[in-house]
Amino acid sequence: MKKKILWCLLVLMFIVGVQISMPSEAAEQYVSSVAWDTPQKVKGATFVAKRHKVGSRYLSKIVMKKNGRSTTILSGIEAAFVTNGKVLYYSKQTKQIDSYSWKNTVYCYDIKSKKSKKITSGTNYTVRGCSGAYLYYGQDNWGDGVNLYAINIKTKKKKHMVNYVGSVIVSKGKVMTTTNSGDANNNPICVFDLNGSGKKKVAEGCSAVIKKGKIYYVKINLKTRKCKVYQCSLKGKNKKAVTGWLNRVPSKYL
């Protein structure tokens, strides 16, 4: 199992790294990160999760840099966060269940008032994206991905979207997910409505991004370990290859 997870992580890091950023469908922008030391910029501020040791565990503190000043706004939390520069969504370990599992609580932190509000809680919960009205979160299975849900931030009504998610992108009034089943493979790429409904498989591959209203995604040849970039519409139409077989994906498609 450890070898399987390690192989998957190495391939994903080789192609796109561990950073995820998500432009909102509206004027307001949300960005997110799932890694330590990966700066994310939004509304004139830079946010980064810094690793620090708490007892025998390594947790995170969120540092905000704005107008030349660095401020630690949260500490003792999970590395993954989502922010629009005004509020920040994060998860925190609240109770240990067993050697591998924790009850995590998802919070919304108001950066100005410095107050946190509980959104939901569950086993190994982590955050992955936000559209403004809906937060995308779920159980983190590490190398196998996240079991993803959409939750209405005001009503707390939630909807299951898909399991084993590798990445989440919010753009053009839609939510796109790539699947990470634990193996480096060409897995389903799905598009949803913002509330988590209307699931549609639009392609198979990995490392999908949305640029100028089009999906760009990667197919991997597992024998040669080469990759090819394809594009299609948000509805999965007009698929075509935009590169030949390559050893590495060009940065303009990441």
PDB file of C-alpha atoms in Angstrom:
ATOM      1  CA  MET A   1       0.000   0.000   0.000  1.00  0.00           C
ATOM      2  CA  LYS A   2       2.848   2.395   0.878  1.00  0.00           C
ATOM      3  CA  LYS A   3       4.577   1.692  -2.450  1.00  0.00           C
ATOM      4  CA  LYS A   4       1.308   2.322  -4.317  1.00  0.00           C
ATOM      5  CA  ILE A   5       0.738   5.665  -2.602  1.00  0.00           C
ATOM      6  CA  LEU A   6       4.362   6.745  -3.097  1.00  0.00           C
ATOM      7  CA  TRP A   7       4.261   5.906  -6.826  1.00  0.00           C
ATOM      8  CA  CYS A   8       1.056   7.900  -7.270  1.00  0.00           C
ATOM      9  CA  LEU A   9       2.406  10.942  -5.442  1.00  0.00           C
ATOM     10  CA  LEU A  10       5.661  10.905  -7.397  1.00  0.00           C
ATOM     11  CA  VAL A  11       3.846  10.849 -10.731  1.00  0.00           C
ATOM     12  CA  LEU A  12       1.457  13.627  -9.756  1.00  0.00           C
ATOM     13  CA  MET A  13       4.293  15.790  -8.458  1.00  0.00           C
ATOM     14  CA  PHE A  14       6.245  15.130 -11.664  1.00  0.00           C
ATOM     15  CA  ILE A  15       3.383  16.411 -13.794  1.00  0.00           C
ATOM     16  CA  VAL A  16       1.870  19.315 -11.919  1.00  0.00           C
ATOM     17  CA  GLY A  17       3.225  19.506  -8.401  1.00  0.00           C
ATOM     18  CA  VAL A  18       0.998  19.677  -5.337  1.00  0.00           C
ATOM     19  CA  GLN A  19      -0.302  23.227  -5.730  1.00  0.00           C
ATOM     20  CA  ILE A  20      -3.934  23.811  -6.606  1.00  0.00           C
ATOM     21  CA  SER A  21      -5.491  27.219  -7.330  1.00  0.00           C
ATOM     22  CA  MET A  22      -9.094  27.903  -8.178  1.00  0.00           C
ATOM     23  CA  PRO A  23     -10.483  31.001  -9.866  1.00  0.00           C
ATOM     24  CA  SER A  24     -14.072  31.681  -8.878  1.00  0.00           C
ATOM     25  CA  GLU A  25     -16.845  31.832 -11.420  1.00  0.00           C
ATOM     26  CA  ALA A  26     -17.665  35.344 -10.211  1.00  0.00           C
ATOM     27  CA  ALA A  27     -15.575  38.464  -9.693  1.00  0.00           C
ATOM     28  CA  GLU A  28     -14.519  37.173  -6.286  1.00  0.00           C
ATOM     29  CA  GLN A  29     -11.586  34.795  -6.376  1.00  0.00           C
ATOM     30  CA  TYR A  30     -10.737  31.923  -4.072  1.00  0.00           C
ATOM     31  CA  VAL A  31      -7.359  30.213  -4.009  1.00  0.00           C
ATOM     32  CA  SER A  32      -6.273  27.092  -2.180  1.00  0.00           C
ATOM     33  CA  SER A  33      -3.216  25.070  -1.327  1.00  0.00           C
ATOM     34  CA  VAL A  34      -2.734  21.518  -0.069  1.00  0.00           C
ATOM     35  CA  ALA A  35       1.021  21.747   0.546  1.00  0.00           C
ATOM     36  CA  TRP A  36       3.427  23.322   2.967  1.00  0.00           C
ATOM     37  CA  ASP A  37       5.423  26.313   1.732  1.00  0.00           C
ATOM     38  CA  THR A  38       3.294  26.906  -1.391  1.00  0.00           C
ATOM     39  CA  PRO A  39       2.423  30.637  -1.561  1.00  0.00           C
ATOM     40  CA  GLN A  40      -1.040  31.579  -2.829  1.00  0.00           C
ATOM     41  CA  LYS A  41      -1.848  35.163  -3.800  1.00  0.00           C
ATOM     42  CA  VAL A  42      -5.263  36.799  -3.673  1.00  0.00           C
ATOM     43  CA  LYS A  43      -6.385  40.417  -3.298  1.00  0.00           C
ATOM     44  CA  GLY A  44      -2.929  41.834  -2.678  1.00  0.00           C
ATOM     45  CA  ALA A  45      -2.031  39.339   0.031  1.00  0.00           C
ATOM     46  CA  THR A  46       0.047  36.157   0.027  1.00  0.00           C
ATOM     47  CA  PHE A  47      -0.978  33.152   2.127  1.00  0.00           C
ATOM     48  CA  VAL A  48       1.220  30.169   2.884  1.00  0.00           C
ATOM     49  CA  ALA A  49       1.023  27.130   5.183  1.00  0.00           C
ATOM     50  CA  LYS A  50       4.221  26.696   7.201  1.00  0.00           C
ATOM     51  CA  ARG A  51       5.110  23.396   8.832  1.00  0.00           C
ATOM     52  CA  HIS A  52       5.621  23.353  12.592  1.00  0.00           C
ATOM     53  CA  LYS A  53       5.839  20.627  15.213  1.00  0.00           C
ATOM     54  CA  VAL A  54       3.168  20.285  17.878  1.00  0.00           C
ATOM     55  CA  GLY A  55       4.195  17.540  20.315  1.00  0.00           C
ATOM     56  CA  SER A  56       4.943  14.493  18.160  1.00  0.00           C
ATOM     57  CA  ARG A  57       2.892  15.775  15.205  1.00  0.00           C
ATOM     58  CA  TYR A  58       3.670  18.116  12.340  1.00  0.00           C
ATOM     59  CA  LEU A  59       0.886  20.618  11.773  1.00  0.00           C
ATOM     60  CA  SER A  60       0.609  23.974  10.024  1.00  0.00           C
ATOM     61  CA  LYS A  61       0.439  27.654  10.695  1.00  0.00           C
ATOM     62  CA  ILE A  62      -1.018  30.014   8.103  1.00  0.00           C
ATOM     63  CA  VAL A  63       1.066  33.116   7.468  1.00  0.00           C
ATOM     64  CA  MET A  64      -0.383  36.133   5.655  1.00  0.00           C
ATOM     65  CA  LYS A  65       1.951  38.661   4.035  1.00  0.00           C
ATOM     66  CA  LYS A  66       0.432  41.996   3.101  1.00  0.00           C
ATOM     67  CA  ASN A  67       1.953  45.450   2.622  1.00  0.00           C
ATOM     68  CA  GLY A  68       5.378  44.052   3.487  1.00  0.00           C
ATOM     69  CA  ARG A  69       4.251  42.655   6.829  1.00  0.00           C
ATOM     70  CA  SER A  70       3.992  38.942   7.716  1.00  0.00           C
ATOM     71  CA  THR A  71       1.388  37.816  10.263  1.00  0.00           C
ATOM     72  CA  THR A  72       0.582  34.342  11.573  1.00  0.00           C
ATOM     73  CA  ILE A  73      -3.207  34.196  11.507  1.00  0.00           C
ATOM     74  CA  LEU A  74      -3.781  30.524  12.413  1.00  0.00           C
ATOM     75  CA  SER A  75      -1.693  27.694  13.876  1.00  0.00           C
ATOM     76  CA  GLY A  76      -2.023  24.021  14.836  1.00  0.00           C
ATOM     77  CA  ILE A  77      -4.150  23.186  11.789  1.00  0.00           C
ATOM     78  CA  GLU A  78      -4.022  21.008   8.676  1.00  0.00           C
ATOM     79  CA  ALA A  79      -1.969  22.252   5.704  1.00  0.00           C
ATOM     80  CA  ALA A  80      -4.883  22.519   3.246  1.00  0.00           C
ATOM     81  CA  PHE A  81      -6.731  25.849   3.147  1.00  0.00           C
ATOM     82  CA  VAL A  82      -9.016  27.932   0.918  1.00  0.00           C
ATOM     83  CA  THR A  83      -9.236  31.722   1.029  1.00  0.00           C
ATOM     84  CA  ASN A  84     -10.533  34.788  -0.803  1.00  0.00           C
ATOM     85  CA  GLY A  85      -8.473  37.173   1.321  1.00  0.00           C
ATOM     86  CA  LYS A  86     -11.393  37.959   3.636  1.00  0.00           C
ATOM     87  CA  VAL A  87     -12.227  34.541   5.046  1.00  0.00           C
ATOM     88  CA  LEU A  88     -10.156  31.375   5.225  1.00  0.00           C
ATOM     89  CA  TYR A  89     -11.506  27.809   5.338  1.00  0.00           C
ATOM     90  CA  TYR A  90      -9.420  25.188   7.098  1.00  0.00           C
ATOM     91  CA  SER A  91      -9.646  21.957   9.079  1.00  0.00           C
ATOM     92  CA  LYS A  92      -8.275  21.125  12.502  1.00  0.00           C
ATOM     93  CA  GLN A  93      -7.754  17.842  14.319  1.00  0.00           C
ATOM     94  CA  THR A  94     -10.148  17.747  17.274  1.00  0.00           C
ATOM     95  CA  LYS A  95     -10.148  14.102  18.409  1.00  0.00           C
ATOM     96  CA  GLN A  96      -7.971  11.093  17.608  1.00  0.00           C
ATOM     97  CA  ILE A  97      -9.958   8.060  16.429  1.00  0.00           C
ATOM     98  CA  ASP A  98      -7.150   5.534  15.829  1.00  0.00           C
ATOM     99  CA  SER A  99      -3.526   5.457  14.660  1.00  0.00           C
ATOM    100  CA  TYR A 100      -4.427   6.803  11.216  1.00  0.00           C
ATOM    101  CA  SER A 101      -7.656   8.731  11.725  1.00  0.00           C
ATOM    102  CA  TRP A 102      -8.770  11.930  13.413  1.00  0.00           C
ATOM    103  CA  LYS A 103     -12.068  13.684  13.804  1.00  0.00           C
ATOM    104  CA  ASN A 104     -11.410  16.955  11.983  1.00  0.00           C
ATOM    105  CA  THR A 105     -13.545  20.060  12.223  1.00  0.00           C
ATOM    106  CA  VAL A 106     -13.855  22.411   9.239  1.00  0.00           C
ATOM    107  CA  TYR A 107     -13.959  26.105  10.143  1.00  0.00           C
ATOM    108  CA  CYS A 108     -14.441  29.448   8.437  1.00  0.00           C
ATOM    109  CA  TYR A 109     -12.028  32.051   9.824  1.00  0.00           C
ATOM    110  CA  ASP A 110     -12.827  35.756   9.433  1.00  0.00           C
ATOM    111  CA  ILE A 111      -9.439  37.403   8.891  1.00  0.00           C
ATOM    112  CA  LYS A 112     -10.591  40.868  10.031  1.00  0.00           C
ATOM    113  CA  SER A 113     -12.497  39.864  13.173  1.00  0.00           C
ATOM    114  CA  LYS A 114     -10.110  36.937  13.941  1.00  0.00           C
ATOM    115  CA  LYS A 115     -13.067  34.674  14.728  1.00  0.00           C
ATOM    116  CA  SER A 116     -13.658  31.095  13.556  1.00  0.00           C
ATOM    117  CA  LYS A 117     -17.042  29.514  12.864  1.00  0.00           C
ATOM    118  CA  LYS A 118     -17.630  25.767  12.617  1.00  0.00           C
ATOM    119  CA  ILE A 119     -18.893  24.497   9.255  1.00  0.00           C
ATOM    120  CA  THR A 120     -18.883  20.692   9.677  1.00  0.00           C
ATOM    121  CA  SER A 121     -16.835  17.822  11.102  1.00  0.00           C
ATOM    122  CA  GLY A 122     -15.938  14.232  10.245  1.00  0.00           C
ATOM    123  CA  THR A 123     -13.159  11.664   9.874  1.00  0.00           C
ATOM    124  CA  ASN A 124     -10.012  13.168   8.311  1.00  0.00           C
ATOM    125  CA  TYR A 125     -11.974  16.060   6.813  1.00  0.00           C
ATOM    126  CA  THR A 126     -10.031  18.457   4.596  1.00  0.00           C
ATOM    127  CA  VAL A 127     -10.965  21.425   2.391  1.00  0.00           C
ATOM    128  CA  ARG A 128     -10.345  21.621  -1.355  1.00  0.00           C
ATOM    129  CA  GLY A 129     -12.206  24.578  -2.880  1.00  0.00           C
ATOM    130  CA  CYS A 130     -14.965  27.169  -2.648  1.00  0.00           C
ATOM    131  CA  SER A 131     -17.332  28.894  -5.071  1.00  0.00           C
ATOM    132  CA  GLY A 132     -18.603  31.463  -2.577  1.00  0.00           C
ATOM    133  CA  ALA A 133     -21.918  29.832  -1.657  1.00  0.00           C
ATOM    134  CA  TYR A 134     -20.511  26.279  -1.581  1.00  0.00           C
ATOM    135  CA  LEU A 135     -17.456  24.764   0.068  1.00  0.00           C
ATOM    136  CA  TYR A 136     -15.889  21.582  -1.350  1.00  0.00           C
ATOM    137  CA  TYR A 137     -14.430  19.263   1.274  1.00  0.00           C
ATOM    138  CA  GLY A 138     -14.317  15.634   2.332  1.00  0.00           C
ATOM    139  CA  GLN A 139     -12.504  12.692   3.873  1.00  0.00           C
ATOM    140  CA  ASP A 140      -8.828  12.657   3.007  1.00  0.00           C
ATOM    141  CA  ASN A 141      -7.618   9.193   2.011  1.00  0.00           C
ATOM    142  CA  TRP A 142      -4.121  10.567   1.316  1.00  0.00           C
ATOM    143  CA  GLY A 143      -2.672   8.723  -1.712  1.00  0.00           C
ATOM    144  CA  ASP A 144      -6.146   7.543  -2.701  1.00  0.00           C
ATOM    145  CA  GLY A 145      -7.569  11.080  -2.821  1.00  0.00           C
ATOM    146  CA  VAL A 146     -10.555  12.790  -1.164  1.00  0.00           C
ATOM    147  CA  ASN A 147     -14.179  11.635  -0.901  1.00  0.00           C
ATOM    148  CA  LEU A 148     -15.647  14.962  -1.991  1.00  0.00           C
ATOM    149  CA  TYR A 149     -18.800  16.780  -0.842  1.00  0.00           C
ATOM    150  CA  ALA A 150     -20.334  20.177  -1.571  1.00  0.00           C
ATOM    151  CA  ILE A 151     -21.824  21.981   1.413  1.00  0.00           C
ATOM    152  CA  ASN A 152     -24.020  25.069   1.335  1.00  0.00           C
ATOM    153  CA  ILE A 153     -22.160  27.369   3.705  1.00  0.00           C
ATOM    154  CA  LYS A 154     -25.341  29.044   4.983  1.00  0.00           C
ATOM    155  CA  THR A 155     -27.771  26.134   5.250  1.00  0.00           C
ATOM    156  CA  LYS A 156     -25.140  23.394   5.898  1.00  0.00           C
ATOM    157  CA  LYS A 157     -26.969  21.138   3.433  1.00  0.00           C
ATOM    158  CA  LYS A 158     -24.413  18.834   1.829  1.00  0.00           C
ATOM    159  CA  LYS A 159     -24.243  16.644  -1.257  1.00  0.00           C
ATOM    160  CA  HIS A 160     -21.826  13.838  -2.080  1.00  0.00           C
ATOM    161  CA  MET A 161     -20.059  14.473  -5.391  1.00  0.00           C
ATOM    162  CA  VAL A 162     -17.432  11.792  -6.095  1.00  0.00           C
ATOM    163  CA  ASN A 163     -14.807   9.671  -4.306  1.00  0.00           C
ATOM    164  CA  TYR A 164     -11.016   9.539  -4.674  1.00  0.00           C
ATOM    165  CA  VAL A 165     -10.643  13.116  -5.919  1.00  0.00           C
ATOM    166  CA  GLY A 166      -7.147  14.308  -6.737  1.00  0.00           C
ATOM    167  CA  SER A 167      -7.896  17.974  -7.512  1.00  0.00           C
ATOM    168  CA  VAL A 168     -10.778  20.464  -7.531  1.00  0.00           C
ATOM    169  CA  ILE A 169     -11.123  23.493  -9.809  1.00  0.00           C
ATOM    170  CA  VAL A 170     -13.950  26.050  -9.701  1.00  0.00           C
ATOM    171  CA  SER A 171     -14.419  28.091 -12.876  1.00  0.00           C
ATOM    172  CA  LYS A 172     -17.091  29.416 -15.242  1.00  0.00           C
ATOM    173  CA  GLY A 173     -19.915  28.460 -12.857  1.00  0.00           C
ATOM    174  CA  LYS A 174     -18.789  24.804 -12.754  1.00  0.00           C
ATOM    175  CA  VAL A 175     -16.726  22.509 -10.547  1.00  0.00           C
ATOM    176  CA  MET A 176     -14.251  20.152 -12.180  1.00  0.00           C
ATOM    177  CA  THR A 177     -12.626  17.199 -10.436  1.00  0.00           C
ATOM    178  CA  THR A 178      -9.850  14.826 -11.380  1.00  0.00           C
ATOM    179  CA  THR A 179      -9.769  11.373  -9.843  1.00  0.00           C
ATOM    180  CA  ASN A 180      -6.862   9.857  -7.954  1.00  0.00           C
ATOM    181  CA  SER A 181      -7.670   6.188  -7.370  1.00  0.00           C
ATOM    182  CA  GLY A 182      -4.307   5.388  -5.794  1.00  0.00           C
ATOM    183  CA  ASP A 183      -2.714   4.371  -9.095  1.00  0.00           C
ATOM    184  CA  ALA A 184      -1.077   6.682 -11.623  1.00  0.00           C
ATOM    185  CA  ASN A 185      -3.611   6.255 -14.375  1.00  0.00           C
ATOM    186  CA  ASN A 186      -6.010   7.929 -16.786  1.00  0.00           C
ATOM    187  CA  ASN A 187      -9.004   8.375 -14.508  1.00  0.00           C
ATOM    188  CA  PRO A 188     -12.381  10.112 -14.880  1.00  0.00           C
ATOM    189  CA  ILE A 189     -12.485  13.896 -15.148  1.00  0.00           C
ATOM    190  CA  CYS A 190     -15.914  15.133 -14.078  1.00  0.00           C
ATOM    191  CA  VAL A 191     -17.773  18.451 -14.197  1.00  0.00           C
ATOM    192  CA  PHE A 192     -20.530  19.426 -11.721  1.00  0.00           C
ATOM    193  CA  ASP A 193     -22.892  22.296 -11.042  1.00  0.00           C
ATOM    194  CA  LEU A 194     -21.771  24.518  -8.162  1.00  0.00           C
ATOM    195  CA  ASN A 195     -24.109  22.781  -5.702  1.00  0.00           C
ATOM    196  CA  GLY A 196     -22.456  19.426  -6.429  1.00  0.00           C
ATOM    197  CA  SER A 197     -25.215  18.064  -8.661  1.00  0.00           C
ATOM    198  CA  GLY A 198     -25.268  17.425 -12.418  1.00  0.00           C
ATOM    199  CA  LYS A 199     -22.230  15.152 -12.473  1.00  0.00           C
ATOM    200  CA  LYS A 200     -20.890  14.539 -15.987  1.00  0.00           C
ATOM    201  CA  LYS A 201     -17.778  12.610 -16.974  1.00  0.00           C
ATOM    202  CA  VAL A 202     -16.154  14.723 -19.693  1.00  0.00           C
ATOM    203  CA  ALA A 203     -12.826  12.932 -20.257  1.00  0.00           C
ATOM    204  CA  GLU A 204     -10.288  10.454 -18.896  1.00  0.00           C
ATOM    205  CA  GLY A 205      -6.823  11.556 -17.859  1.00  0.00           C
ATOM    206  CA  CYS A 206      -5.222  13.520 -15.040  1.00  0.00           C
ATOM    207  CA  SER A 207      -3.849  16.953 -14.116  1.00  0.00           C
ATOM    208  CA  ALA A 208      -6.763  18.832 -15.657  1.00  0.00           C
ATOM    209  CA  VAL A 209      -6.939  22.629 -15.646  1.00  0.00           C
ATOM    210  CA  ILE A 210      -9.387  25.166 -17.063  1.00  0.00           C
ATOM    211  CA  LYS A 211      -7.988  27.985 -19.188  1.00  0.00           C
ATOM    212  CA  LYS A 212     -10.033  30.434 -21.263  1.00  0.00           C
ATOM    213  CA  GLY A 213     -13.130  28.272 -20.904  1.00  0.00           C
ATOM    214  CA  LYS A 214     -11.444  25.064 -22.094  1.00  0.00           C
ATOM    215  CA  ILE A 215     -10.277  21.981 -20.218  1.00  0.00           C
ATOM    216  CA  TYR A 216      -6.682  20.915 -20.745  1.00  0.00           C
ATOM    217  CA  TYR A 217      -5.790  17.471 -19.421  1.00  0.00           C
ATOM    218  CA  VAL A 218      -3.015  14.917 -19.590  1.00  0.00           C
ATOM    219  CA  LYS A 219      -3.031  11.315 -20.720  1.00  0.00           C
ATOM    220  CA  ILE A 220      -0.215   9.059 -19.509  1.00  0.00           C
ATOM    221  CA  ASN A 221       1.334   6.104 -21.334  1.00  0.00           C
ATOM    222  CA  LEU A 222       2.140   3.877 -18.369  1.00  0.00           C
ATOM    223  CA  LYS A 223       4.582   1.770 -20.384  1.00  0.00           C
ATOM    224  CA  THR A 224       6.726   4.597 -21.729  1.00  0.00           C
ATOM    225  CA  ARG A 225       5.864   7.069 -18.922  1.00  0.00           C
ATOM    226  CA  LYS A 226       5.319   9.724 -21.554  1.00  0.00           C
ATOM    227  CA  CYS A 227       2.355  12.090 -21.557  1.00  0.00           C
ATOM    228  CA  LYS A 228       0.206  13.962 -24.060  1.00  0.00           C
ATOM    229  CA  VAL A 229      -1.952  17.064 -23.504  1.00  0.00           C
ATOM    230  CA  TYR A 230      -5.540  17.185 -24.781  1.00  0.00           C
ATOM    231  CA  GLN A 231      -8.199  19.891 -24.745  1.00  0.00           C
ATOM    232  CA  CYS A 232     -12.006  19.837 -24.762  1.00  0.00           C
ATOM    233  CA  SER A 233     -14.954  22.022 -23.813  1.00  0.00           C
ATOM    234  CA  LEU A 234     -16.498  22.087 -20.336  1.00  0.00           C
ATOM    235  CA  LYS A 235     -19.137  19.747 -21.773  1.00  0.00           C
ATOM    236  CA  GLY A 236     -16.484  17.281 -22.924  1.00  0.00           C
ATOM    237  CA  LYS A 237     -16.900  18.093 -26.604  1.00  0.00           C
ATOM    238  CA  ASN A 238     -14.351  18.838 -29.342  1.00  0.00           C
ATOM    239  CA  LYS A 239     -11.576  16.712 -27.860  1.00  0.00           C
ATOM    240  CA  LYS A 240      -8.206  16.981 -29.564  1.00  0.00           C
ATOM    241  CA  ALA A 241      -4.517  16.513 -28.785  1.00  0.00           C
ATOM    242  CA  VAL A 242      -2.541  19.748 -28.550  1.00  0.00           C
ATOM    243  CA  THR A 243       0.893  18.109 -28.095  1.00  0.00           C
ATOM    244  CA  GLY A 244       2.633  14.924 -29.113  1.00  0.00           C
ATOM    245  CA  TRP A 245       4.000  12.409 -26.592  1.00  0.00           C
ATOM    246  CA  LEU A 246       6.317  14.253 -24.199  1.00  0.00           C
ATOM    247  CA  ASN A 247       8.558  13.527 -21.234  1.00  0.00           C
ATOM    248  CA  ARG A 248       7.134  16.510 -19.365  1.00  0.00           C
ATOM    249  CA  VAL A 249       4.058  18.716 -19.672  1.00  0.00           C
ATOM    250  CA  PRO A 250       4.859  22.264 -20.924  1.00  0.00           C
ATOM    251  CA  SER A 251       4.267  24.865 -18.213  1.00  0.00           C
ATOM    252  CA  LYS A 252       1.708  26.765 -20.318  1.00  0.00           C
ATOM    253  CA  TYR A 253      -0.709  23.829 -19.869  1.00  0.00           C
ATOM    254  CA  LEU A 254      -0.339  23.682 -16.071  1.00  0.00           C
TER     255      LEU A 254
END
